[in-house]
Structure formats: C-alpha cells, structure tokens
C-alpha cells in the first residue's frame, strides 16, 4: 500500500467503528475497502515474522466488561502484529469494582495516552457513549444485542475467501436472532453486499418486530437446507434470556440444530459457520463442526487480519511511518 493511498484514504474520516453503518454511506464500498486491506494483512500474517511497524508508538487498550476469548485475543494479536502497544483493562480487578463510574474510568484511561479503545459491554450503546467522551478511536467489540461489527467483517472475508462474490448468495442465519448482535451486524453487512438472507428461528427467538430488516423469515430449517450457500449458526444466548423462550434445548436441537443428518443435506460447497463459542450438541452437532465445509476455524484466523485492517484504518494514516506495509 502506498503512502499516497493511505493519505487519500476514503475512510480517513472514519473515527470510530461502532456499527456496520460507520463504514460509510456506501457500506458495500466500505466493506470492500476493509477486505482489500485485509488481503495485505493476511499476507503479513503468513510471513516468518508476522509483524509490521504500522502502528509503532500507538497504544490500543482493551476494555472488556463482558467475557470473551476470541475477540479479545484477536484484537490483542492484531495490535501487536502492527507493533502497537497494548493495555488490558480487567474489569474484575479494577476500580470499577469499587464503584468507579464509566466516565471516570474512560478519563483515567485516556489520561495515560491511548489511541484506541476496544470495548465490549453487556449494554447496547455503551461504545457510542464512550465515543462521545473519548478523543481516542472507539471500536465496538460487541454491545448487548446491538452490534459486533468486526465479527461481521471477518465473516464477510471468510465467505469471500471461499465463495467469491457475495451477490445473490443464499445465507441462512439460524438460531437466537433476538439476542444476537452478530445477527444484526451480519444482516447489515451481508445484505449490503447483495446476499439474500433468511433468518431461521422459532418465533420466540425472533425480535418482536422485523419491520425494516432486509431479510426473509423461516421457521423451517429443513425446507431451506438444500438451497443454501451459507448456513450460519448462532449460539443460544442463555445469559441474555430472562424467560424460558424454548421448551427445552433438546427440542430446539430437534428442530433447529445442525445435526449430522441435516448437514448431509447441505450442498458440498455450502459453508457451515459459527461465531463461537459453540454449544456442541445444541445448535451444531459435535462432528459437524469438523466437516471440510465447516469454516469456523477460518473465521477465527481471519479475525486477526480483519482487525489489523480496522485498527490500521482508524489509526494508521497519521503515523510517521505513513502507511507502508513493509519495513
Ligand atoms: N462471540 C459472539 C459475541 O460476542 C457470539 C456469542 O457470544 O454467541 O456476540
């Protein structure tokens, strides 16, 4: 990537990534730009020493108020591969436990001189609130039921890697749509790229209204299996349910789980995807996750390069280094 490309970056003005809509008025173009940049960072990740000086001198802090394995490690790896310094804020051992307010916490972190705050929180809207207070770039790593934009970007990249152009691809997102930030971000991203998305769930696991959602709805997974290009399974998010929305997990699996028998009815090219963490034996049979067309590990691998691209877009253009990927 040339100095000039970085300087004339179309999203030079993107300050935060809180939702897929932050990728610009033309979301498809914004996603394509992240995908192209991700190609470069996949190449970097495959080098013997997978590191470039792109964000030397920059500091990225992770502020996770909710559990995470993949997202947290992935952002940290991405920042390190770009030579940024990283700070990890553990809520459990911080003064948040003593009742320090979110605003005071952000002010304290910013006073140390950080450039980006990666935040996950159980409540929708917290990253946006932080972005209003902070002068650093804010990246939403998942807020309540709302959005998880970097998950959607890594999913787009993984689909593109295996199937090419997303236009006209038939994608089913199956499971707990109601509580899923992954579903919301993925629907925005997949449909912006021209995919045909169907949400598949029992009525109790759908939002009360789907008005304005650019999706079809089905309650019958068996009926649509053979025509799919992507079967995207969601975790049953029991931590966000405050009532019994399904009679039992066994019944859910019987109707909506991707069992061995159902996976046999998918096309050979059909991708099986899951954002993790998987409940093997509930939404996906243990062996199905190991099939050749299951790309769940590719999703995790691509997550690092996609997050490098996002960090670089938000923080890279003003560095003395100026945007060269070599050096
Ligand atoms: N890891 C994803 C998220 O943070 C999906 C999940 O937890 O089910 O939303």
mmCIF file of C-alpha atoms and ligand atoms in Angstrom:
data_model
loop_
_atom_site.group_PDB
_atom_site.id
_atom_site.type_symbol
_atom_site.label_atom_id
_atom_site.label_comp_id
_atom_site.label_asym_id
_atom_site.label_seq_id
_atom_site.Cartn_x
_atom_site.Cartn_y
_atom_site.Cartn_z
ATOM 1 C CA UNK A 1 0.000 0.000 0.000
ATOM 2 C CA UNK A 2 1.487 3.358 -0.956
ATOM 3 C CA UNK A 3 1.880 6.399 1.207
ATOM 4 C CA UNK A 4 -0.496 8.183 -1.096
ATOM 5 C CA UNK A 5 -3.185 5.505 -0.811
ATOM 6 C CA UNK A 6 -3.060 5.711 2.962
ATOM 7 C CA UNK A 7 -3.167 9.503 2.881
ATOM 8 C CA UNK A 8 -6.050 9.702 0.422
ATOM 9 C CA UNK A 9 -7.947 7.005 2.243
ATOM 10 C CA UNK A 10 -11.665 7.277 1.580
ATOM 11 C CA UNK A 11 -12.369 6.493 5.217
ATOM 12 C CA UNK A 12 -9.691 8.795 6.519
ATOM 13 C CA UNK A 13 -12.501 10.489 8.365
ATOM 14 C CA UNK A 14 -13.858 7.266 9.981
ATOM 15 C CA UNK A 15 -13.177 7.987 13.631
ATOM 16 C CA UNK A 16 -14.834 5.009 15.280
ATOM 17 C CA UNK A 17 -16.248 1.634 14.335
ATOM 18 C CA UNK A 18 -19.382 1.271 16.433
ATOM 19 C CA UNK A 19 -21.695 -0.296 13.859
ATOM 20 C CA UNK A 20 -21.558 -1.500 10.258
ATOM 21 C CA UNK A 21 -23.105 1.819 9.168
ATOM 22 C CA UNK A 22 -19.880 3.584 10.265
ATOM 23 C CA UNK A 23 -18.175 2.097 7.217
ATOM 24 C CA UNK A 24 -19.587 4.968 5.211
ATOM 25 C CA UNK A 25 -22.642 5.996 3.226
ATOM 26 C CA UNK A 26 -21.819 3.243 0.717
ATOM 27 C CA UNK A 27 -21.488 0.308 3.108
ATOM 28 C CA UNK A 28 -20.539 -2.151 0.357
ATOM 29 C CA UNK A 29 -17.631 0.054 -0.719
ATOM 30 C CA UNK A 30 -16.550 0.440 2.892
ATOM 31 C CA UNK A 31 -16.574 -3.337 3.418
ATOM 32 C CA UNK A 32 -14.685 -3.911 0.154
ATOM 33 C CA UNK A 33 -12.030 -1.496 1.299
ATOM 34 C CA UNK A 34 -11.584 -3.398 4.589
ATOM 35 C CA UNK A 35 -11.457 -6.681 2.616
ATOM 36 C CA UNK A 36 -8.714 -5.396 0.303
ATOM 37 C CA UNK A 37 -6.670 -4.162 3.210
ATOM 38 C CA UNK A 38 -7.265 -7.485 4.980
ATOM 39 C CA UNK A 39 -5.694 -9.303 1.996
ATOM 40 C CA UNK A 40 -2.461 -7.404 2.731
ATOM 41 C CA UNK A 41 -2.595 -8.275 6.410
ATOM 42 C CA UNK A 42 -3.262 -11.954 5.680
ATOM 43 C CA UNK A 43 -0.037 -11.829 3.679
ATOM 44 C CA UNK A 44 1.743 -10.168 6.625
ATOM 45 C CA UNK A 45 0.344 -12.830 8.992
ATOM 46 C CA UNK A 46 1.861 -15.565 6.821
ATOM 47 C CA UNK A 47 5.384 -14.127 6.992
ATOM 48 C CA UNK A 48 8.051 -15.807 9.141
ATOM 49 C CA UNK A 49 7.924 -12.728 11.355
ATOM 50 C CA UNK A 50 4.293 -11.613 11.119
ATOM 51 C CA UNK A 51 4.843 -8.058 12.203
ATOM 52 C CA UNK A 52 4.941 -4.611 10.567
ATOM 53 C CA UNK A 53 5.749 -1.246 12.177
ATOM 54 C CA UNK A 54 2.485 0.329 11.026
ATOM 55 C CA UNK A 55 1.264 1.424 14.471
ATOM 56 C CA UNK A 56 4.552 1.806 16.307
ATOM 57 C CA UNK A 57 4.095 4.316 19.112
ATOM 58 C CA UNK A 58 0.327 3.886 19.190
ATOM 59 C CA UNK A 59 -1.477 2.364 22.171
ATOM 60 C CA UNK A 60 -4.571 0.203 21.995
ATOM 61 C CA UNK A 61 -6.477 -0.557 25.198
ATOM 62 C CA UNK A 62 -8.989 -3.408 25.581
ATOM 63 C CA UNK A 63 -11.855 -2.655 27.890
ATOM 64 C CA UNK A 64 -13.960 -5.787 28.241
ATOM 65 C CA UNK A 65 -16.886 -5.648 30.656
ATOM 66 C CA UNK A 66 -18.163 -8.979 29.309
ATOM 67 C CA UNK A 67 -16.422 -12.316 28.784
ATOM 68 C CA UNK A 68 -14.588 -13.027 25.580
ATOM 69 C CA UNK A 69 -11.991 -15.449 24.301
ATOM 70 C CA UNK A 70 -11.715 -14.958 20.545
ATOM 71 C CA UNK A 71 -12.428 -11.266 20.180
ATOM 72 C CA UNK A 72 -10.145 -10.128 22.948
ATOM 73 C CA UNK A 73 -7.187 -12.297 21.919
ATOM 74 C CA UNK A 74 -7.756 -11.430 18.292
ATOM 75 C CA UNK A 75 -7.641 -7.654 18.841
ATOM 76 C CA UNK A 76 -4.591 -8.025 21.030
ATOM 77 C CA UNK A 77 -2.777 -10.137 18.425
ATOM 78 C CA UNK A 78 -3.812 -7.705 15.674
ATOM 79 C CA UNK A 79 -2.486 -4.694 17.598
ATOM 80 C CA UNK A 80 0.809 -6.488 18.366
ATOM 81 C CA UNK A 81 1.307 -7.520 14.727
ATOM 82 C CA UNK A 82 1.013 -3.821 13.866
ATOM 83 C CA UNK A 83 3.635 -3.021 16.566
ATOM 84 C CA UNK A 84 1.182 -1.050 18.703
ATOM 85 C CA UNK A 85 1.491 -1.149 22.476
ATOM 86 C CA UNK A 86 -1.416 -2.868 24.164
ATOM 87 C CA UNK A 87 -3.057 -2.414 27.531
ATOM 88 C CA UNK A 88 -5.556 -4.778 29.011
ATOM 89 C CA UNK A 89 -8.112 -3.448 31.398
ATOM 90 C CA UNK A 90 -9.534 -6.239 33.556
ATOM 91 C CA UNK A 91 -12.821 -5.071 34.942
ATOM 92 C CA UNK A 92 -12.763 -7.733 37.655
ATOM 93 C CA UNK A 93 -9.573 -6.377 39.254
ATOM 94 C CA UNK A 94 -10.118 -2.666 38.545
ATOM 95 C CA UNK A 95 -11.670 0.202 40.476
ATOM 96 C CA UNK A 96 -14.929 -0.463 38.625
ATOM 97 C CA UNK A 97 -15.402 -2.995 41.421
ATOM 98 C CA UNK A 98 -15.187 -0.108 43.875
ATOM 99 C CA UNK A 99 -17.938 1.711 42.042
ATOM 100 C CA UNK A 100 -15.893 3.946 39.727
ATOM 101 C CA UNK A 101 -18.157 5.302 37.026
ATOM 102 C CA UNK A 102 -17.723 4.524 33.349
ATOM 103 C CA UNK A 103 -16.924 8.144 32.618
ATOM 104 C CA UNK A 104 -14.208 8.335 35.277
ATOM 105 C CA UNK A 105 -12.785 5.047 34.023
ATOM 106 C CA UNK A 106 -12.556 6.414 30.461
ATOM 107 C CA UNK A 107 -10.992 9.683 31.623
ATOM 108 C CA UNK A 108 -8.404 7.750 33.613
ATOM 109 C CA UNK A 109 -7.528 5.520 30.677
ATOM 110 C CA UNK A 110 -7.296 8.454 28.280
ATOM 111 C CA UNK A 111 -5.048 10.394 30.655
ATOM 112 C CA UNK A 112 -2.459 7.635 30.147
ATOM 113 C CA UNK A 113 -2.371 8.477 26.462
ATOM 114 C CA UNK A 114 -4.169 5.853 24.407
ATOM 115 C CA UNK A 115 -5.100 5.990 20.728
ATOM 116 C CA UNK A 116 -7.837 3.356 20.505
ATOM 117 C CA UNK A 117 -10.268 1.822 22.957
ATOM 118 C CA UNK A 118 -11.693 -1.599 22.099
ATOM 119 C CA UNK A 119 -14.808 -2.049 24.191
ATOM 120 C CA UNK A 120 -17.233 -4.860 24.928
ATOM 121 C CA UNK A 121 -20.193 -4.329 27.211
ATOM 122 C CA UNK A 122 -23.427 -6.130 28.067
ATOM 123 C CA UNK A 123 -25.473 -2.985 27.354
ATOM 124 C CA UNK A 124 -26.249 -1.735 23.866
ATOM 125 C CA UNK A 125 -24.993 1.791 23.247
ATOM 126 C CA UNK A 126 -22.093 1.859 25.717
ATOM 127 C CA UNK A 127 -19.403 2.108 22.978
ATOM 128 C CA UNK A 128 -21.284 5.057 21.448
ATOM 129 C CA UNK A 129 -21.460 6.748 24.834
ATOM 130 C CA UNK A 130 -17.725 6.208 25.324
ATOM 131 C CA UNK A 131 -17.048 7.633 21.861
ATOM 132 C CA UNK A 132 -18.803 10.835 22.913
ATOM 133 C CA UNK A 133 -16.487 11.251 25.898
ATOM 134 C CA UNK A 134 -13.225 9.972 24.432
ATOM 135 C CA UNK A 135 -10.870 11.558 21.975
ATOM 136 C CA UNK A 136 -9.381 8.161 21.062
ATOM 137 C CA UNK A 137 -10.887 5.954 18.353
ATOM 138 C CA UNK A 138 -13.508 3.590 19.778
ATOM 139 C CA UNK A 139 -14.128 0.113 18.366
ATOM 140 C CA UNK A 140 -17.214 -1.813 19.373
ATOM 141 C CA UNK A 141 -16.228 -5.403 20.207
ATOM 142 C CA UNK A 142 -19.860 -6.303 20.968
ATOM 143 C CA UNK A 143 -22.520 -4.340 22.864
ATOM 144 C CA UNK A 144 -25.513 -6.218 24.223
ATOM 145 C CA UNK A 145 -27.906 -7.264 21.462
ATOM 146 C CA UNK A 146 -26.849 -4.356 19.282
ATOM 147 C CA UNK A 147 -23.783 -4.851 17.053
ATOM 148 C CA UNK A 148 -20.474 -6.663 16.670
ATOM 149 C CA UNK A 149 -19.091 -5.086 13.506
ATOM 150 C CA UNK A 150 -15.674 -6.769 13.367
ATOM 151 C CA UNK A 151 -17.364 -10.182 13.610
ATOM 152 C CA UNK A 152 -19.427 -9.295 10.525
ATOM 153 C CA UNK A 153 -16.326 -8.109 8.665
ATOM 154 C CA UNK A 154 -14.426 -11.314 9.374
ATOM 155 C CA UNK A 155 -17.468 -13.319 8.315
ATOM 156 C CA UNK A 156 -17.678 -11.385 5.024
ATOM 157 C CA UNK A 157 -13.984 -12.004 4.470
ATOM 158 C CA UNK A 158 -14.340 -15.740 5.164
ATOM 159 C CA UNK A 159 -17.298 -16.084 2.781
ATOM 160 C CA UNK A 160 -15.483 -14.118 0.089
ATOM 161 C CA UNK A 161 -12.401 -16.302 0.541
ATOM 162 C CA UNK A 162 -14.380 -19.488 -0.076
ATOM 163 C CA UNK A 163 -17.222 -18.447 -2.372
ATOM 164 C CA UNK A 164 -16.092 -15.196 -4.006
ATOM 165 C CA UNK A 165 -18.687 -12.527 -4.687
ATOM 166 C CA UNK A 166 -21.488 -12.357 -2.131
ATOM 167 C CA UNK A 167 -24.123 -11.124 -4.601
ATOM 168 C CA UNK A 168 -27.096 -13.467 -4.832
ATOM 169 C CA UNK A 169 -25.645 -15.899 -2.271
ATOM 170 C CA UNK A 170 -28.294 -17.516 -0.092
ATOM 171 C CA UNK A 171 -27.408 -17.251 3.564
ATOM 172 C CA UNK A 172 -29.445 -18.587 6.481
ATOM 173 C CA UNK A 173 -28.745 -17.217 9.947
ATOM 174 C CA UNK A 174 -30.148 -19.804 12.315
ATOM 175 C CA UNK A 175 -30.999 -19.591 15.996
ATOM 176 C CA UNK A 176 -31.233 -16.978 18.665
ATOM 177 C CA UNK A 177 -31.676 -13.933 16.412
ATOM 178 C CA UNK A 178 -33.445 -11.970 19.115
ATOM 179 C CA UNK A 179 -30.437 -11.656 21.428
ATOM 180 C CA UNK A 180 -27.747 -11.684 18.774
ATOM 181 C CA UNK A 181 -25.540 -8.706 17.980
ATOM 182 C CA UNK A 182 -23.774 -10.967 15.492
ATOM 183 C CA UNK A 183 -27.033 -11.420 13.576
ATOM 184 C CA UNK A 184 -27.687 -7.671 13.476
ATOM 185 C CA UNK A 185 -24.213 -6.773 12.188
ATOM 186 C CA UNK A 186 -24.135 -9.680 9.760
ATOM 187 C CA UNK A 187 -27.525 -8.883 8.280
ATOM 188 C CA UNK A 188 -26.395 -5.292 7.661
ATOM 189 C CA UNK A 189 -23.120 -6.394 6.078
ATOM 190 C CA UNK A 190 -24.317 -9.421 4.064
ATOM 191 C CA UNK A 191 -27.290 -7.606 2.557
ATOM 192 C CA UNK A 192 -25.173 -4.525 1.746
ATOM 193 C CA UNK A 193 -23.009 -6.889 -0.329
ATOM 194 C CA UNK A 194 -26.077 -8.225 -2.140
ATOM 195 C CA UNK A 195 -26.656 -11.534 -0.342
ATOM 196 C CA UNK A 196 -30.122 -12.949 0.134
ATOM 197 C CA UNK A 197 -30.516 -13.510 3.896
ATOM 198 C CA UNK A 198 -33.114 -15.664 5.659
ATOM 199 C CA UNK A 199 -33.367 -15.725 9.447
ATOM 200 C CA UNK A 200 -34.459 -19.115 10.751
ATOM 201 C CA UNK A 201 -35.758 -19.452 14.307
ATOM 202 C CA UNK A 202 -38.758 -20.289 16.411
ATOM 203 C CA UNK A 203 -40.985 -17.188 16.777
ATOM 204 C CA UNK A 204 -39.864 -16.729 20.413
ATOM 205 C CA UNK A 205 -36.240 -16.270 19.332
ATOM 206 C CA UNK A 206 -37.041 -13.553 16.800
ATOM 207 C CA UNK A 207 -37.309 -9.856 17.719
ATOM 208 C CA UNK A 208 -40.893 -8.679 18.335
ATOM 209 C CA UNK A 209 -40.830 -6.800 15.039
ATOM 210 C CA UNK A 210 -38.736 -7.425 11.951
ATOM 211 C CA UNK A 211 -40.003 -4.318 10.222
ATOM 212 C CA UNK A 212 -37.229 -2.729 8.225
ATOM 213 C CA UNK A 213 -34.998 -5.829 8.402
ATOM 214 C CA UNK A 214 -33.973 -6.723 4.841
ATOM 215 C CA UNK A 215 -34.467 -10.451 5.433
ATOM 216 C CA UNK A 216 -36.857 -13.305 4.831
ATOM 217 C CA UNK A 217 -38.102 -15.297 7.797
ATOM 218 C CA UNK A 218 -38.479 -19.046 8.078
ATOM 219 C CA UNK A 219 -39.401 -21.372 10.909
ATOM 220 C CA UNK A 220 -38.476 -24.435 8.894
ATOM 221 C CA UNK A 221 -34.759 -25.153 8.618
ATOM 222 C CA UNK A 222 -35.312 -28.458 6.828
ATOM 223 C CA UNK A 223 -37.142 -26.766 3.980
ATOM 224 C CA UNK A 224 -34.324 -24.382 3.092
ATOM 225 C CA UNK A 225 -31.217 -26.504 3.728
ATOM 226 C CA UNK A 226 -30.632 -27.745 0.162
ATOM 227 C CA UNK A 227 -30.657 -24.261 -1.381
ATOM 228 C CA UNK A 228 -28.134 -22.595 0.943
ATOM 229 C CA UNK A 229 -24.669 -21.267 0.173
ATOM 230 C CA UNK A 230 -24.016 -20.488 3.842
ATOM 231 C CA UNK A 231 -25.595 -21.986 6.952
ATOM 232 C CA UNK A 232 -24.666 -19.610 9.794
ATOM 233 C CA UNK A 233 -25.470 -20.932 13.266
ATOM 234 C CA UNK A 234 -25.832 -18.794 16.361
ATOM 235 C CA UNK A 235 -25.276 -19.728 19.961
ATOM 236 C CA UNK A 236 -28.259 -19.965 22.247
ATOM 237 C CA UNK A 237 -27.546 -16.894 24.388
ATOM 238 C CA UNK A 238 -28.900 -18.047 27.693
ATOM 239 C CA UNK A 239 -27.141 -15.249 29.585
ATOM 240 C CA UNK A 240 -29.376 -12.721 27.801
ATOM 241 C CA UNK A 241 -32.674 -14.575 28.268
ATOM 242 C CA UNK A 242 -34.728 -13.642 31.257
ATOM 243 C CA UNK A 243 -37.561 -16.014 30.465
ATOM 244 C CA UNK A 244 -37.917 -19.518 29.051
ATOM 245 C CA UNK A 245 -38.135 -18.971 25.304
ATOM 246 C CA UNK A 246 -37.850 -22.569 24.224
ATOM 247 C CA UNK A 247 -39.414 -25.648 25.804
ATOM 248 C CA UNK A 248 -36.037 -27.397 26.130
ATOM 249 C CA UNK A 249 -32.631 -27.478 24.480
ATOM 250 C CA UNK A 250 -33.412 -30.977 23.224
ATOM 251 C CA UNK A 251 -36.484 -29.749 21.441
ATOM 252 C CA UNK A 252 -34.536 -26.809 19.986
ATOM 253 C CA UNK A 253 -31.881 -29.175 18.619
ATOM 254 C CA UNK A 254 -34.542 -31.446 17.164
ATOM 255 C CA UNK A 255 -35.995 -28.589 15.106
ATOM 256 C CA UNK A 256 -33.167 -26.092 14.574
ATOM 257 C CA UNK A 257 -29.870 -27.838 15.353
ATOM 258 C CA UNK A 258 -27.484 -28.637 12.504
ATOM 259 C CA UNK A 259 -27.381 -32.352 13.150
ATOM 260 C CA UNK A 260 -25.324 -34.798 11.088
ATOM 261 C CA UNK A 261 -28.382 -35.779 9.169
ATOM 262 C CA UNK A 262 -29.231 -32.163 8.281
ATOM 263 C CA UNK A 263 -25.614 -31.354 7.381
ATOM 264 C CA UNK A 264 -25.757 -34.217 4.848
ATOM 265 C CA UNK A 265 -28.494 -32.338 3.016
ATOM 266 C CA UNK A 266 -26.356 -29.227 2.506
ATOM 267 C CA UNK A 267 -24.554 -28.789 -0.810
ATOM 268 C CA UNK A 268 -20.871 -29.759 -0.878
ATOM 269 C CA UNK A 269 -19.935 -26.104 -1.340
ATOM 270 C CA UNK A 270 -22.231 -24.849 1.448
ATOM 271 C CA UNK A 271 -20.259 -23.191 4.218
ATOM 272 C CA UNK A 272 -21.065 -24.005 7.833
ATOM 273 C CA UNK A 273 -20.239 -21.027 10.051
ATOM 274 C CA UNK A 274 -20.484 -20.146 13.734
ATOM 275 C CA UNK A 275 -19.136 -17.091 15.571
ATOM 276 C CA UNK A 276 -18.194 -19.109 18.678
ATOM 277 C CA UNK A 277 -18.375 -20.081 21.390
ATOM 278 C CA UNK A 278 -20.152 -23.211 20.122
ATOM 279 C CA UNK A 279 -22.512 -25.272 22.203
ATOM 280 C CA UNK A 280 -21.657 -28.560 20.551
ATOM 281 C CA UNK A 281 -24.643 -30.844 20.623
ATOM 282 C CA UNK A 282 -27.124 -27.950 20.827
ATOM 283 C CA UNK A 283 -27.049 -25.690 17.737
ATOM 284 C CA UNK A 284 -24.385 -27.781 15.991
ATOM 285 C CA UNK A 285 -23.552 -31.478 16.295
ATOM 286 C CA UNK A 286 -20.039 -32.102 17.576
ATOM 287 C CA UNK A 287 -18.874 -33.824 14.370
ATOM 288 C CA UNK A 288 -20.500 -31.314 12.027
ATOM 289 C CA UNK A 289 -18.092 -28.630 13.225
ATOM 290 C CA UNK A 290 -15.231 -30.803 11.916
ATOM 291 C CA UNK A 291 -16.558 -31.272 8.381
ATOM 292 C CA UNK A 292 -14.474 -29.966 5.459
ATOM 293 C CA UNK A 293 -17.086 -27.338 4.626
ATOM 294 C CA UNK A 294 -17.172 -26.028 8.235
ATOM 295 C CA UNK A 295 -15.009 -22.888 8.200
ATOM 296 C CA UNK A 296 -15.291 -21.960 11.869
ATOM 297 C CA UNK A 297 -11.525 -22.009 12.415
ATOM 298 C CA UNK A 298 -11.008 -19.885 9.276
ATOM 299 C CA UNK A 299 -13.348 -17.312 10.815
ATOM 300 C CA UNK A 300 -11.103 -17.124 13.879
ATOM 301 C CA UNK A 301 -7.921 -16.963 11.786
ATOM 302 C CA UNK A 302 -9.298 -14.228 9.529
ATOM 303 C CA UNK A 303 -10.414 -12.281 12.587
ATOM 304 C CA UNK A 304 -6.837 -11.225 13.287
ATOM 305 C CA UNK A 305 -6.153 -9.837 9.793
ATOM 306 C CA UNK A 306 -9.556 -8.111 9.640
ATOM 307 C CA UNK A 307 -8.908 -6.419 12.998
ATOM 308 C CA UNK A 308 -5.455 -5.361 11.806
ATOM 309 C CA UNK A 309 -7.215 -3.716 8.850
ATOM 310 C CA UNK A 310 -9.700 -1.939 11.116
ATOM 311 C CA UNK A 311 -7.000 -0.712 13.524
ATOM 312 C CA UNK A 312 -4.917 0.458 10.588
ATOM 313 C CA UNK A 313 -7.847 2.319 9.010
ATOM 314 C CA UNK A 314 -8.588 4.109 12.260
ATOM 315 C CA UNK A 315 -5.040 4.810 13.440
ATOM 316 C CA UNK A 316 -2.635 4.288 10.560
ATOM 317 C CA UNK A 317 -2.810 7.274 8.293
ATOM 318 C CA UNK A 318 -1.283 9.838 10.621
ATOM 319 C CA UNK A 319 1.759 7.810 11.673
ATOM 320 C CA UNK A 320 5.272 8.939 10.805
ATOM 321 C CA UNK A 321 5.587 5.559 9.149
ATOM 322 C CA UNK A 322 2.879 6.777 6.777
ATOM 323 C CA UNK A 323 1.217 3.572 5.740
ATOM 324 C CA UNK A 324 3.901 1.341 4.214
ATOM 325 C CA UNK A 325 3.282 -2.324 4.943
ATOM 326 C CA UNK A 326 6.972 -3.244 4.582
ATOM 327 C CA UNK A 327 9.883 -2.171 6.675
HETATM 328 N N1 LIG B 1 -18.890 -14.305 20.410
HETATM 329 C C1 LIG B 1 -20.079 -13.717 19.863
HETATM 330 C C2 LIG B 1 -20.472 -12.461 20.604
HETATM 331 O O1 LIG B 1 -19.720 -11.963 21.389
HETATM 332 C C3 LIG B 1 -21.198 -14.680 19.765
HETATM 333 C C4 LIG B 1 -21.680 -15.284 21.048
HETATM 334 O O2 LIG B 1 -21.225 -14.923 22.126
HETATM 335 O O3 LIG B 1 -22.561 -16.122 20.935
HETATM 336 O O4 LIG B 1 -21.540 -11.943 20.387
#
